[in-house]
């Protein structure tokens, strides 16, 4: 594929490459294979690979003078679950901290007059909220790439596709019936019911 991939999609596809082949690679091998198999431009493979290594989704080991990389589905899934649990725990702690800070700010504000203590608490609260937001975004990224979530999305997408095509077939049957029974041209039928000319089953 030559379409521009998002950072999350590149991560997902490179990880898939490891899981599908279940073998060990050097960086230069991945830079050749990833564009062909997964549509990831070779120039970005190194950065994407490093992100996966940093998140413990891909393992790295040096043998002699060469670095080798690998990832198996079971270990990657476990790493992802651990990371999600860590992020969720950190977010919960930050929410508790935010609640305490908010209470202290209200206590320190009194009649809402400015004070050094209130200003310091407000800054601390803002920093904590920013970190909370960052962790929420990272948690969302992990959940989007979670195999269970992806499998559910694929399952529902397939169901929706089958349903849409079933209705498409019903419309085609109705078109044929009207054409045979009432001698109505398909073009007239489509125009009457505002059906576009390129109406067809979905792939």
mmCIF file of C-alpha atoms in Angstrom:
data_model
loop_
_atom_site.group_PDB
_atom_site.id
_atom_site.type_symbol
_atom_site.label_atom_id
_atom_site.label_comp_id
_atom_site.label_asym_id
_atom_site.label_seq_id
_atom_site.Cartn_x
_atom_site.Cartn_y
_atom_site.Cartn_z
ATOM 1 C CA UNK A 1 0.000 0.000 0.000
ATOM 2 C CA UNK A 2 1.264 3.465 -0.842
ATOM 3 C CA UNK A 3 -1.176 5.417 1.339
ATOM 4 C CA UNK A 4 0.235 7.510 4.169
ATOM 5 C CA UNK A 5 0.093 5.506 7.377
ATOM 6 C CA UNK A 6 -0.469 6.949 10.831
ATOM 7 C CA UNK A 7 2.129 6.348 13.531
ATOM 8 C CA UNK A 8 -0.227 3.914 15.292
ATOM 9 C CA UNK A 9 -0.849 1.991 12.063
ATOM 10 C CA UNK A 10 2.907 1.694 11.400
ATOM 11 C CA UNK A 11 3.443 0.297 14.892
ATOM 12 C CA UNK A 12 0.584 -2.166 14.460
ATOM 13 C CA UNK A 13 1.788 -3.364 11.061
ATOM 14 C CA UNK A 14 5.430 -3.771 12.063
ATOM 15 C CA UNK A 15 4.400 -5.737 15.146
ATOM 16 C CA UNK A 16 2.158 -7.882 12.927
ATOM 17 C CA UNK A 17 5.153 -8.654 10.707
ATOM 18 C CA UNK A 18 7.004 -10.143 13.671
ATOM 19 C CA UNK A 19 3.967 -12.121 14.825
ATOM 20 C CA UNK A 20 3.188 -13.481 11.374
ATOM 21 C CA UNK A 21 6.727 -14.614 10.575
ATOM 22 C CA UNK A 22 7.812 -15.558 14.133
ATOM 23 C CA UNK A 23 11.466 -15.058 13.309
ATOM 24 C CA UNK A 24 14.450 -12.856 14.212
ATOM 25 C CA UNK A 25 15.505 -9.835 12.161
ATOM 26 C CA UNK A 26 18.258 -7.305 11.876
ATOM 27 C CA UNK A 27 17.296 -3.705 11.171
ATOM 28 C CA UNK A 28 18.452 -3.786 7.549
ATOM 29 C CA UNK A 29 16.315 -6.878 6.922
ATOM 30 C CA UNK A 30 13.254 -5.137 8.324
ATOM 31 C CA UNK A 31 13.955 -2.029 6.235
ATOM 32 C CA UNK A 32 13.772 -4.227 3.121
ATOM 33 C CA UNK A 33 10.859 -6.436 4.195
ATOM 34 C CA UNK A 34 8.509 -3.948 5.882
ATOM 35 C CA UNK A 35 7.845 -1.840 2.749
ATOM 36 C CA UNK A 36 6.996 -4.955 0.702
ATOM 37 C CA UNK A 37 4.933 -6.790 3.311
ATOM 38 C CA UNK A 38 3.380 -3.954 5.291
ATOM 39 C CA UNK A 39 3.646 -0.780 3.210
ATOM 40 C CA UNK A 40 5.901 0.971 5.741
ATOM 41 C CA UNK A 41 8.498 3.202 4.080
ATOM 42 C CA UNK A 42 12.001 1.982 4.874
ATOM 43 C CA UNK A 43 13.102 5.375 6.252
ATOM 44 C CA UNK A 44 10.592 5.156 9.113
ATOM 45 C CA UNK A 45 11.209 1.513 10.074
ATOM 46 C CA UNK A 46 14.048 2.321 12.488
ATOM 47 C CA UNK A 47 12.007 4.866 14.489
ATOM 48 C CA UNK A 48 8.914 2.655 14.608
ATOM 49 C CA UNK A 49 11.026 -0.323 15.683
ATOM 50 C CA UNK A 50 12.657 1.723 18.459
ATOM 51 C CA UNK A 51 9.221 2.753 19.782
ATOM 52 C CA UNK A 52 8.146 -0.894 19.950
ATOM 53 C CA UNK A 53 11.389 -1.810 21.735
ATOM 54 C CA UNK A 54 10.916 1.058 24.220
ATOM 55 C CA UNK A 55 7.387 -0.174 24.972
ATOM 56 C CA UNK A 56 8.623 -3.771 25.453
ATOM 57 C CA UNK A 57 6.521 -4.986 22.528
ATOM 58 C CA UNK A 58 9.643 -6.038 20.587
ATOM 59 C CA UNK A 59 12.702 -7.626 22.193
ATOM 60 C CA UNK A 60 16.263 -6.726 21.235
ATOM 61 C CA UNK A 61 19.536 -8.548 21.808
ATOM 62 C CA UNK A 62 23.078 -8.030 20.611
ATOM 63 C CA UNK A 63 24.837 -11.092 19.229
ATOM 64 C CA UNK A 64 28.411 -10.387 18.311
ATOM 65 C CA UNK A 65 28.369 -7.015 16.574
ATOM 66 C CA UNK A 66 24.784 -7.304 15.327
ATOM 67 C CA UNK A 67 21.465 -6.378 16.939
ATOM 68 C CA UNK A 68 18.580 -8.802 16.497
ATOM 69 C CA UNK A 69 14.896 -8.042 17.053
ATOM 70 C CA UNK A 70 11.925 -10.348 17.629
ATOM 71 C CA UNK A 71 8.410 -10.418 19.044
ATOM 72 C CA UNK A 72 6.001 -13.271 19.638
ATOM 73 C CA UNK A 73 2.242 -12.731 20.079
ATOM 74 C CA UNK A 74 1.995 -14.113 23.611
ATOM 75 C CA UNK A 75 4.825 -12.014 25.069
ATOM 76 C CA UNK A 76 3.685 -8.868 23.219
ATOM 77 C CA UNK A 77 0.141 -9.283 24.514
ATOM 78 C CA UNK A 78 1.398 -9.675 28.064
ATOM 79 C CA UNK A 79 3.610 -6.582 27.728
ATOM 80 C CA UNK A 80 0.670 -4.585 26.412
ATOM 81 C CA UNK A 81 -1.587 -5.705 29.271
ATOM 82 C CA UNK A 82 1.057 -4.755 31.821
ATOM 83 C CA UNK A 83 1.536 -1.334 30.191
ATOM 84 C CA UNK A 84 -2.225 -0.676 30.132
ATOM 85 C CA UNK A 85 -2.492 -1.633 33.813
ATOM 86 C CA UNK A 86 0.448 0.636 34.708
ATOM 87 C CA UNK A 87 -1.039 3.574 32.813
ATOM 88 C CA UNK A 88 -4.466 3.037 34.339
ATOM 89 C CA UNK A 89 -2.969 2.904 37.829
ATOM 90 C CA UNK A 90 -0.994 6.092 37.196
ATOM 91 C CA UNK A 91 -4.104 7.838 35.861
ATOM 92 C CA UNK A 92 -6.087 6.793 38.958
ATOM 93 C CA UNK A 93 -3.362 8.191 41.219
ATOM 94 C CA UNK A 94 -3.317 11.455 39.264
ATOM 95 C CA UNK A 95 -7.080 11.774 39.550
ATOM 96 C CA UNK A 96 -6.818 11.365 43.329
ATOM 97 C CA UNK A 97 -4.011 13.925 43.413
ATOM 98 C CA UNK A 98 -6.079 16.345 41.332
ATOM 99 C CA UNK A 99 -9.000 16.001 43.728
ATOM 100 C CA UNK A 100 -6.736 16.737 46.721
ATOM 101 C CA UNK A 101 -5.174 19.712 44.942
ATOM 102 C CA UNK A 102 -8.572 21.111 44.046
ATOM 103 C CA UNK A 103 -9.665 20.852 47.661
ATOM 104 C CA UNK A 104 -6.488 22.607 48.822
ATOM 105 C CA UNK A 105 -6.953 25.349 46.242
ATOM 106 C CA UNK A 106 -10.494 26.004 47.419
ATOM 107 C CA UNK A 107 -9.268 26.062 51.017
ATOM 108 C CA UNK A 108 -6.375 28.396 50.186
ATOM 109 C CA UNK A 109 -8.462 30.714 48.014
ATOM 110 C CA UNK A 110 -10.667 31.879 50.883
ATOM 111 C CA UNK A 111 -12.415 34.876 49.413
ATOM 112 C CA UNK A 112 -10.670 34.213 46.092
ATOM 113 C CA UNK A 113 -7.896 36.651 46.927
ATOM 114 C CA UNK A 114 -4.577 35.869 45.224
ATOM 115 C CA UNK A 115 -1.845 34.278 47.329
ATOM 116 C CA UNK A 116 1.505 32.620 46.700
ATOM 117 C CA UNK A 117 0.159 29.346 48.090
ATOM 118 C CA UNK A 118 -2.884 29.436 45.804
ATOM 119 C CA UNK A 119 -0.748 30.269 42.757
ATOM 120 C CA UNK A 120 1.613 27.382 43.560
ATOM 121 C CA UNK A 121 -1.294 24.959 43.982
ATOM 122 C CA UNK A 122 -2.863 26.085 40.711
ATOM 123 C CA UNK A 123 0.407 25.483 38.864
ATOM 124 C CA UNK A 124 0.787 22.039 40.430
ATOM 125 C CA UNK A 125 -2.798 21.210 39.472
ATOM 126 C CA UNK A 126 -2.236 22.357 35.880
ATOM 127 C CA UNK A 127 0.904 20.209 35.621
ATOM 128 C CA UNK A 128 -0.912 17.187 37.030
ATOM 129 C CA UNK A 129 -3.841 17.667 34.630
ATOM 130 C CA UNK A 130 -1.443 17.921 31.681
ATOM 131 C CA UNK A 131 0.267 14.673 32.722
ATOM 132 C CA UNK A 132 -3.129 13.040 33.224
ATOM 133 C CA UNK A 133 -4.156 14.046 29.699
ATOM 134 C CA UNK A 134 -0.886 12.703 28.256
ATOM 135 C CA UNK A 135 -1.362 9.353 30.016
ATOM 136 C CA UNK A 136 -4.987 9.131 28.841
ATOM 137 C CA UNK A 137 -3.833 9.655 25.236
ATOM 138 C CA UNK A 138 -1.130 7.004 25.593
ATOM 139 C CA UNK A 139 -3.612 4.590 27.167
ATOM 140 C CA UNK A 140 -5.997 5.185 24.264
ATOM 141 C CA UNK A 141 -3.186 4.425 21.804
ATOM 142 C CA UNK A 142 -2.451 1.119 23.532
ATOM 143 C CA UNK A 143 -6.115 0.167 23.645
ATOM 144 C CA UNK A 144 -6.497 0.956 19.934
ATOM 145 C CA UNK A 145 -3.701 -1.516 19.188
ATOM 146 C CA UNK A 146 -4.891 -4.130 21.692
ATOM 147 C CA UNK A 147 -5.456 -7.444 19.824
ATOM 148 C CA UNK A 148 -8.750 -8.091 21.620
ATOM 149 C CA UNK A 149 -10.092 -4.664 20.647
ATOM 150 C CA UNK A 150 -8.875 -5.034 17.083
ATOM 151 C CA UNK A 151 -10.466 -8.471 16.793
ATOM 152 C CA UNK A 152 -13.771 -7.080 18.071
ATOM 153 C CA UNK A 153 -13.605 -4.229 15.552
ATOM 154 C CA UNK A 154 -12.902 -6.645 12.718
ATOM 155 C CA UNK A 155 -15.751 -8.919 13.854
ATOM 156 C CA UNK A 156 -18.294 -6.089 13.965
ATOM 157 C CA UNK A 157 -17.004 -4.618 10.697
ATOM 158 C CA UNK A 158 -17.593 -7.984 9.052
ATOM 159 C CA UNK A 159 -21.119 -8.174 10.481
ATOM 160 C CA UNK A 160 -21.929 -4.655 9.283
ATOM 161 C CA UNK A 161 -20.499 -5.439 5.844
ATOM 162 C CA UNK A 162 -22.593 -8.597 5.550
ATOM 163 C CA UNK A 163 -25.695 -6.701 6.640
ATOM 164 C CA UNK A 164 -25.094 -3.886 4.142
ATOM 165 C CA UNK A 165 -24.569 -6.351 1.307
ATOM 166 C CA UNK A 166 -27.684 -8.276 2.302
ATOM 167 C CA UNK A 167 -29.753 -5.102 1.897
ATOM 168 C CA UNK A 168 -27.981 -4.368 -1.369
ATOM 169 C CA UNK A 169 -28.984 -7.808 -2.659
ATOM 170 C CA UNK A 170 -32.573 -7.149 -1.576
ATOM 171 C CA UNK A 171 -32.606 -3.900 -3.554
ATOM 172 C CA UNK A 172 -31.238 -5.699 -6.634
ATOM 173 C CA UNK A 173 -33.973 -8.326 -6.277
ATOM 174 C CA UNK A 174 -36.592 -5.579 -6.055
ATOM 175 C CA UNK A 175 -35.107 -3.880 -9.121
ATOM 176 C CA UNK A 176 -35.355 -7.120 -11.105
ATOM 177 C CA UNK A 177 -38.916 -7.738 -9.918
ATOM 178 C CA UNK A 178 -40.078 -4.267 -10.973
ATOM 179 C CA UNK A 179 -38.246 -4.562 -14.297
ATOM 180 C CA UNK A 180 -39.890 -7.909 -15.096
ATOM 181 C CA UNK A 181 -43.325 -7.287 -13.579
ATOM 182 C CA UNK A 182 -43.918 -3.650 -14.510
ATOM 183 C CA UNK A 183 -41.397 -3.155 -17.304
ATOM 184 C CA UNK A 184 -39.585 -0.431 -15.345
ATOM 185 C CA UNK A 185 -36.066 0.378 -16.511
ATOM 186 C CA UNK A 186 -33.384 0.060 -13.855
ATOM 187 C CA UNK A 187 -32.263 3.654 -14.516
ATOM 188 C CA UNK A 188 -35.820 4.891 -13.872
ATOM 189 C CA UNK A 189 -36.047 2.752 -10.726
ATOM 190 C CA UNK A 190 -32.745 4.177 -9.430
ATOM 191 C CA UNK A 191 -33.781 7.751 -10.217
ATOM 192 C CA UNK A 192 -37.162 7.320 -8.527
ATOM 193 C CA UNK A 193 -35.588 6.032 -5.300
ATOM 194 C CA UNK A 194 -32.469 8.228 -5.511
ATOM 195 C CA UNK A 195 -30.108 5.264 -5.836
ATOM 196 C CA UNK A 196 -26.679 6.331 -7.168
ATOM 197 C CA UNK A 197 -25.404 4.881 -10.448
ATOM 198 C CA UNK A 198 -22.378 3.299 -8.764
ATOM 199 C CA UNK A 199 -24.521 1.503 -6.184
ATOM 200 C CA UNK A 200 -23.055 -1.981 -5.676
ATOM 201 C CA UNK A 201 -22.063 -4.553 -3.070
ATOM 202 C CA UNK A 202 -19.186 -3.664 -0.756
ATOM 203 C CA UNK A 203 -15.897 -5.524 -0.785
#
